[in-house]
mmCIF file of C-alpha atoms in Angstrom:
data_model
loop_
_atom_site.group_PDB
_atom_site.id
_atom_site.type_symbol
_atom_site.label_atom_id
_atom_site.label_comp_id
_atom_site.label_asym_id
_atom_site.label_seq_id
_atom_site.Cartn_x
_atom_site.Cartn_y
_atom_site.Cartn_z
ATOM 1 C CA MET A 1 0.000 0.000 0.000
ATOM 2 C CA CYS A 2 1.237 3.497 -0.820
ATOM 3 C CA ALA A 3 0.472 5.856 2.047
ATOM 4 C CA PHE A 4 -0.368 9.403 1.004
ATOM 5 C CA ARG A 5 2.361 11.660 2.319
ATOM 6 C CA TYR A 6 2.267 15.396 1.768
ATOM 7 C CA TYR A 7 4.122 18.449 2.990
ATOM 8 C CA ASN A 8 2.201 20.678 5.344
ATOM 9 C CA CYS A 9 4.243 23.850 5.018
ATOM 10 C CA LEU A 10 2.356 25.576 7.833
ATOM 11 C CA GLN A 11 2.835 22.929 10.513
ATOM 12 C CA SER A 12 5.888 21.346 12.086
ATOM 13 C CA LYS A 13 4.108 18.342 13.575
ATOM 14 C CA PRO A 14 3.085 15.287 11.526
ATOM 15 C CA LEU A 15 -0.588 15.279 10.605
ATOM 16 C CA ILE A 16 -2.375 11.924 10.486
ATOM 17 C CA VAL A 17 -5.813 11.678 8.913
ATOM 18 C CA VAL A 18 -8.036 8.634 8.470
ATOM 19 C CA VAL A 19 -9.982 8.431 5.190
ATOM 20 C CA LEU A 20 -12.927 6.063 5.208
ATOM 21 C CA THR A 21 -14.521 7.098 1.888
ATOM 22 C CA LYS A 22 -14.220 4.592 -0.980
ATOM 23 C CA GLN A 23 -12.957 6.278 -4.144
ATOM 24 C CA ILE A 24 -11.230 4.867 -7.210
ATOM 25 C CA TYR A 25 -8.965 7.140 -9.217
ATOM 26 C CA SER A 26 -7.151 6.638 -12.480
ATOM 27 C CA SER A 27 -3.955 8.362 -13.526
ATOM 28 C CA PRO A 28 -3.259 11.192 -13.598
ATOM 29 C CA CYS A 29 -4.669 12.289 -10.234
ATOM 30 C CA LYS A 30 -6.474 15.577 -10.327
ATOM 31 C CA TYR A 31 -5.965 18.135 -7.619
ATOM 32 C CA THR A 32 -9.665 18.971 -7.444
ATOM 33 C CA THR A 33 -10.704 15.324 -6.894
ATOM 34 C CA LEU A 34 -8.018 14.676 -4.318
ATOM 35 C CA ASN A 35 -8.715 17.988 -2.656
ATOM 36 C CA ALA A 36 -12.400 17.148 -2.336
ATOM 37 C CA LEU A 37 -11.597 13.827 -0.660
ATOM 38 C CA LEU A 38 -9.126 15.427 1.700
ATOM 39 C CA GLN A 39 -11.492 18.286 2.501
ATOM 40 C CA ARG A 40 -14.176 15.825 3.637
ATOM 41 C CA SER A 41 -11.759 13.983 5.914
ATOM 42 C CA LEU A 42 -10.069 17.174 7.101
ATOM 43 C CA SER A 43 -13.208 19.026 8.118
ATOM 44 C CA HIS A 44 -11.501 19.975 11.376
ATOM 45 C CA ASN A 45 -8.210 20.869 9.703
ATOM 46 C CA PRO A 46 -8.057 22.694 6.334
ATOM 47 C CA VAL A 47 -6.177 21.175 3.440
ATOM 48 C CA PRO A 48 -2.619 22.549 3.310
ATOM 49 C CA ASP A 49 -1.953 25.079 0.575
ATOM 50 C CA CYS A 50 1.067 23.191 -0.672
ATOM 51 C CA ILE A 51 -0.937 20.320 -2.223
ATOM 52 C CA ASP A 52 -0.921 20.849 -5.967
ATOM 53 C CA ASN A 53 -1.177 18.947 -9.232
ATOM 54 C CA ASN A 54 2.206 17.360 -8.647
ATOM 55 C CA TYR A 55 0.966 15.524 -5.595
ATOM 56 C CA CYS A 56 0.286 12.185 -7.314
ATOM 57 C CA ARG A 57 2.399 10.432 -9.879
ATOM 58 C CA ASP A 58 1.238 8.178 -12.700
ATOM 59 C CA ASP A 59 2.955 5.169 -11.126
ATOM 60 C CA ILE A 60 0.913 5.304 -7.912
ATOM 61 C CA ASN A 61 -2.088 2.996 -7.683
ATOM 62 C CA LEU A 62 -4.921 4.672 -5.801
ATOM 63 C CA ASP A 63 -7.596 1.983 -5.996
ATOM 64 C CA PHE A 64 -7.216 0.919 -2.372
ATOM 65 C CA LEU A 65 -9.292 3.574 -0.642
ATOM 66 C CA ASP A 66 -11.846 1.042 0.547
ATOM 67 C CA VAL A 67 -9.597 0.505 3.559
ATOM 68 C CA VAL A 68 -8.414 2.923 6.186
ATOM 69 C CA LEU A 69 -5.715 5.132 4.702
ATOM 70 C CA HIS A 70 -3.231 7.042 6.853
ATOM 71 C CA ILE A 71 -2.166 10.411 5.487
ATOM 72 C CA ASP A 72 1.077 11.614 7.013
ATOM 73 C CA CYS A 73 2.622 15.048 6.901
ATOM 74 C CA CYS A 74 6.290 14.725 6.081
ATOM 75 C CA CYS A 75 7.859 18.194 5.878
ATOM 76 C CA LYS A 76 11.387 19.006 4.739
ATOM 77 C CA THR A 77 12.977 22.308 5.583
ATOM 78 C CA GLY A 78 13.198 24.758 2.717
ATOM 79 C CA THR A 79 10.904 22.975 0.268
ATOM 80 C CA HIS A 80 7.243 23.349 -0.633
ATOM 81 C CA LYS A 81 7.073 20.469 -3.077
ATOM 82 C CA PRO A 82 4.710 17.671 -2.060
ATOM 83 C CA LYS A 83 5.164 14.074 -3.112
ATOM 84 C CA CYS A 84 3.490 10.683 -2.784
ATOM 85 C CA SER A 85 5.770 7.865 -1.709
ATOM 86 C CA THR A 86 5.864 4.797 0.499
ATOM 87 C CA SER A 87 8.514 6.308 2.714
ATOM 88 C CA CYS A 88 9.690 9.673 4.009
ATOM 89 C CA ASN A 89 13.170 8.342 4.747
ATOM 90 C CA GLY A 90 16.194 10.085 3.353
ATOM 91 C CA PRO A 91 19.340 8.451 1.988
ATOM 92 C CA VAL A 92 21.268 6.025 4.167
ATOM 93 C CA GLY A 93 23.822 7.867 6.279
ATOM 94 C CA THR A 94 27.370 6.894 7.116
ATOM 95 C CA LYS A 95 28.014 4.346 9.826
ATOM 96 C CA GLY A 96 28.574 5.855 13.245
ATOM 97 C CA ALA A 97 31.473 5.258 15.603
ATOM 98 C CA PRO A 98 31.379 2.137 17.813
ATOM 99 C CA GLY A 99 29.611 2.645 21.128
ATOM 100 C CA GLU A 100 31.040 2.068 24.558
ATOM 101 C CA LYS A 101 31.119 -1.483 25.854
ATOM 102 C CA GLY A 102 28.129 -2.131 28.074
ATOM 103 C CA SER A 103 27.840 -4.110 31.250
ATOM 104 C CA ASP A 104 27.585 -7.876 30.866
ATOM 105 C CA SER A 105 24.995 -7.995 33.645
ATOM 106 C CA GLY A 106 22.136 -5.975 32.192
ATOM 107 C CA LEU A 107 18.734 -7.033 33.408
ATOM 108 C CA TYR A 108 18.452 -10.691 34.276
ATOM 109 C CA SER A 109 16.884 -13.103 36.702
ATOM 110 C CA ASN A 110 19.100 -15.513 38.603
ATOM 111 C CA TRP A 111 17.970 -16.537 42.074
ATOM 112 C CA LYS A 112 17.667 -19.494 44.419
ATOM 113 C CA GLN A 113 15.841 -20.394 47.613
ATOM 114 C CA CYS A 114 17.025 -22.849 50.252
ATOM 115 C CA ALA A 115 14.324 -23.739 52.786
ATOM 116 C CA TRP A 116 14.284 -26.177 55.687
ATOM 117 C CA ALA A 117 12.057 -27.258 58.565
ATOM 118 C CA ARG A 118 14.513 -27.878 61.384
ATOM 119 C CA SER A 119 14.773 -26.653 64.948
ATOM 120 C CA ASP A 120 18.402 -25.825 65.690
ATOM 121 C CA GLY A 121 19.585 -25.214 69.268
ATOM 122 C CA LYS A 122 23.131 -24.345 68.233
ATOM 123 C CA ASP A 123 24.676 -21.406 70.120
ATOM 124 C CA ASN A 124 27.623 -20.952 67.764
ATOM 125 C CA GLY A 125 28.319 -22.222 64.250
ATOM 126 C CA LEU A 126 26.846 -22.802 60.832
ATOM 127 C CA ILE A 127 23.080 -23.177 60.701
ATOM 128 C CA GLN A 128 22.597 -23.650 56.938
ATOM 129 C CA GLU A 129 24.653 -23.448 53.747
ATOM 130 C CA CYS A 130 23.258 -22.835 50.270
ATOM 131 C CA LEU A 131 25.266 -23.144 47.022
ATOM 132 C CA PHE A 132 24.636 -20.509 44.364
ATOM 133 C CA ASN A 133 25.976 -20.198 40.796
ATOM 134 C CA LYS A 134 26.975 -16.563 40.193
ATOM 135 C CA LYS A 135 27.024 -15.858 36.429
ATOM 136 C CA HIS A 136 28.236 -12.260 36.030
ATOM 137 C CA HIS A 137 31.511 -10.597 36.990
ATOM 138 C CA ASP A 138 30.199 -7.171 38.021
ATOM 139 C CA SER A 139 26.954 -8.230 39.686
ATOM 140 C CA SER A 140 26.091 -8.214 43.394
ATOM 141 C CA LEU A 141 24.401 -10.842 45.549
ATOM 142 C CA LYS A 142 21.305 -9.997 47.545
ATOM 143 C CA VAL A 143 20.732 -12.438 50.417
ATOM 144 C CA SER A 144 17.979 -12.698 52.989
ATOM 145 C CA TYR A 145 17.017 -14.941 55.863
ATOM 146 C CA GLY A 146 13.518 -15.373 57.208
ATOM 147 C CA GLY A 147 12.793 -17.587 60.207
ATOM 148 C CA ASN A 148 12.327 -17.902 63.942
ATOM 149 C CA LEU A 149 15.169 -16.770 66.245
ATOM 150 C CA ARG A 150 15.458 -16.362 70.038
ATOM 151 C CA ILE A 151 17.817 -16.104 73.007
ATOM 152 C CA TYR A 152 16.913 -17.466 76.440
ATOM 153 C CA ASN A 153 17.596 -17.435 80.188
ATOM 154 C CA CYS A 154 20.093 -14.595 80.454
ATOM 155 C CA ASN A 155 20.431 -10.941 81.426
ATOM 156 C CA SER A 156 22.141 -8.302 79.285
ATOM 157 C CA CYS A 157 22.877 -10.947 76.703
ATOM 158 C CA CYS A 158 23.194 -10.831 72.927
ATOM 159 C CA LYS A 159 23.500 -13.224 69.987
ATOM 160 C CA ARG A 160 24.357 -12.455 66.380
ATOM 161 C CA TRP A 161 23.172 -14.146 63.175
ATOM 162 C CA TYR A 162 25.124 -13.380 59.990
ATOM 163 C CA PHE A 163 25.923 -14.407 56.408
ATOM 164 C CA THR A 164 29.195 -15.622 54.930
ATOM 165 C CA PHE A 165 30.308 -15.993 51.302
ATOM 166 C CA ASN A 166 32.787 -18.786 50.651
ATOM 167 C CA GLY A 167 33.511 -18.875 54.383
ATOM 168 C CA ALA A 168 34.104 -15.147 54.913
ATOM 169 C CA GLU A 169 31.793 -12.329 55.897
ATOM 170 C CA CYS A 170 30.977 -9.643 53.344
ATOM 171 C CA LYS A 171 33.454 -6.764 53.246
ATOM 172 C CA LYS A 172 32.114 -4.768 50.293
ATOM 173 C CA PRO A 173 30.416 -2.833 51.555
ATOM 174 C CA LEU A 174 29.892 -4.355 55.037
ATOM 175 C CA ALA A 175 28.816 -7.482 56.909
ATOM 176 C CA ILE A 176 25.214 -8.689 56.597
ATOM 177 C CA ASP A 177 23.946 -9.514 60.069
ATOM 178 C CA GLY A 178 21.297 -9.100 62.742
ATOM 179 C CA VAL A 179 21.598 -9.134 66.528
ATOM 180 C CA PHE A 180 19.152 -10.033 69.286
ATOM 181 C CA TYR A 181 19.702 -8.394 72.677
ATOM 182 C CA MET A 182 17.793 -9.094 75.906
ATOM 183 C CA ALA A 183 18.139 -7.032 79.116
ATOM 184 C CA ARG A 184 16.347 -9.368 81.555
ATOM 185 C CA GLY A 185 15.553 -13.000 80.926
ATOM 186 C CA ALA A 186 17.360 -15.048 83.536
ATOM 187 C CA GLY A 187 15.378 -17.547 85.592
ATOM 188 C CA GLY A 188 13.404 -18.837 82.635
ATOM 189 C CA HIS A 189 11.811 -15.517 81.756
ATOM 190 C CA GLY A 190 11.676 -14.015 78.276
ATOM 191 C CA ASP A 191 11.542 -17.234 76.233
ATOM 192 C CA ILE A 192 10.087 -15.387 73.267
ATOM 193 C CA HIS A 193 10.198 -17.013 69.819
ATOM 194 C CA ARG A 194 9.663 -14.526 67.026
ATOM 195 C CA HIS A 195 10.060 -14.408 63.271
ATOM 196 C CA ARG A 196 13.139 -12.421 62.230
ATOM 197 C CA TYR A 197 14.260 -11.104 58.861
ATOM 198 C CA ILE A 198 17.840 -10.240 57.847
ATOM 199 C CA GLU A 199 18.747 -8.885 54.405
ATOM 200 C CA GLY A 200 21.622 -7.221 52.600
ATOM 201 C CA TYR A 201 23.749 -6.878 49.439
ATOM 202 C CA CYS A 202 27.340 -7.990 48.935
ATOM 203 C CA ASN A 203 29.622 -6.812 46.084
ATOM 204 C CA LYS A 204 32.857 -8.052 44.505
ATOM 205 C CA ILE A 205 32.072 -11.746 44.824
ATOM 206 C CA PRO A 206 33.889 -13.908 42.223
ATOM 207 C CA ILE A 207 31.955 -15.589 39.429
ATOM 208 C CA GLY A 208 31.091 -19.284 39.813
ATOM 209 C CA ILE A 209 29.785 -21.395 42.693
ATOM 210 C CA VAL A 210 29.376 -19.372 45.886
ATOM 211 C CA ARG A 211 28.882 -21.033 49.273
ATOM 212 C CA VAL A 212 26.396 -18.836 51.096
ATOM 213 C CA GLY A 213 26.301 -19.643 54.810
ATOM 214 C CA PHE A 214 24.002 -18.512 57.615
ATOM 215 C CA TRP A 215 25.645 -18.588 61.033
ATOM 216 C CA VAL A 216 25.012 -17.805 64.697
ATOM 217 C CA GLY A 217 27.659 -16.403 67.035
ATOM 218 C CA ASN A 218 28.378 -13.958 69.808
ATOM 219 C CA CYS A 219 27.868 -10.217 69.596
ATOM 220 C CA ASN A 220 30.862 -7.922 69.797
ATOM 221 C CA GLY A 221 31.587 -7.198 73.465
ATOM 222 C CA TYR A 222 29.281 -9.921 74.825
ATOM 223 C CA GLY A 223 29.812 -13.472 75.961
ATOM 224 C CA ASN A 224 27.939 -16.600 75.026
ATOM 225 C CA ALA A 225 24.182 -17.051 75.458
ATOM 226 C CA ASP A 226 21.518 -19.667 74.769
ATOM 227 C CA ALA A 227 20.428 -19.270 71.139
ATOM 228 C CA HIS A 228 17.772 -21.060 69.114
ATOM 229 C CA SER A 229 16.909 -20.967 65.428
ATOM 230 C CA GLY A 230 13.927 -22.275 63.448
ATOM 231 C CA TRP A 231 11.495 -23.212 66.205
ATOM 232 C CA ASN A 232 8.243 -24.775 64.969
ATOM 233 C CA SER A 233 8.397 -23.115 61.524
ATOM 234 C CA ILE A 234 10.046 -22.998 58.099
ATOM 235 C CA SER A 235 13.345 -21.173 57.705
ATOM 236 C CA ARG A 236 14.622 -19.964 54.344
ATOM 237 C CA ILE A 237 17.558 -18.293 52.665
ATOM 238 C CA VAL A 238 16.895 -16.460 49.387
ATOM 239 C CA ILE A 239 19.835 -15.539 47.134
ATOM 240 C CA GLU A 240 19.469 -13.270 44.093
ATOM 241 C CA GLU A 241 22.077 -12.033 41.616
ATOM 242 C CA VAL A 242 21.424 -8.402 40.759
ATOM 243 C CA PRO A 243 23.028 -5.767 38.486
ATOM 244 C CA PRO A 244 25.615 -3.474 40.061
ATOM 245 C CA ALA A 245 24.364 -0.581 42.157
ATOM 246 C CA GLN A 246 24.377 2.992 40.880
ATOM 247 C CA PRO A 247 27.434 5.068 41.822
#
């Protein structure tokens, strides 16, 4: 289909008109006939002055007006000559310079969940390890833990739960941890089991298999205390590889 394209010398924005009238024309196209058709469809917008007898060429078939026809305004600076063509594109330009190399991470989805139903009374040590395949060099890992944690039977006591990556805590930017402190709980008081959530991002982790561990230990400046993880519920670690953070 050849779309009618004409120059609207008085407007800078493209003008799109829908013609629903069925008309069949034979070459050469007459300005008066074309103008009448356009005037009916452009009742809210007058026909541009720059349409003239040169609008249609003998090689254009105009017997398709029984379908919706889009009429575009395709203006070129410094010219008032209209034309009918299937394209308003100019000549092919020269090839531009190569662009900068992009990140190999982009937008992607790579995640894993490790879940377990186990009550763990460990006071210090590894609670759960989850293996994750990191696929991109410049990506970060987002990790989270959701489950039941508590400390018991102590005063001014504290326990710390934290993540490790290949056996070491995150250093870029900082460790991913959560602490639970209790002021008074000795004598069997304060045995409160609650759901806890710990989350964070770690950068500069090498590509390949990463051993993500979730541990329990002592808080800085505090001694040991009775800890418990995963009482009467499901615990889970979620690991997600994400694009690098903005500067």
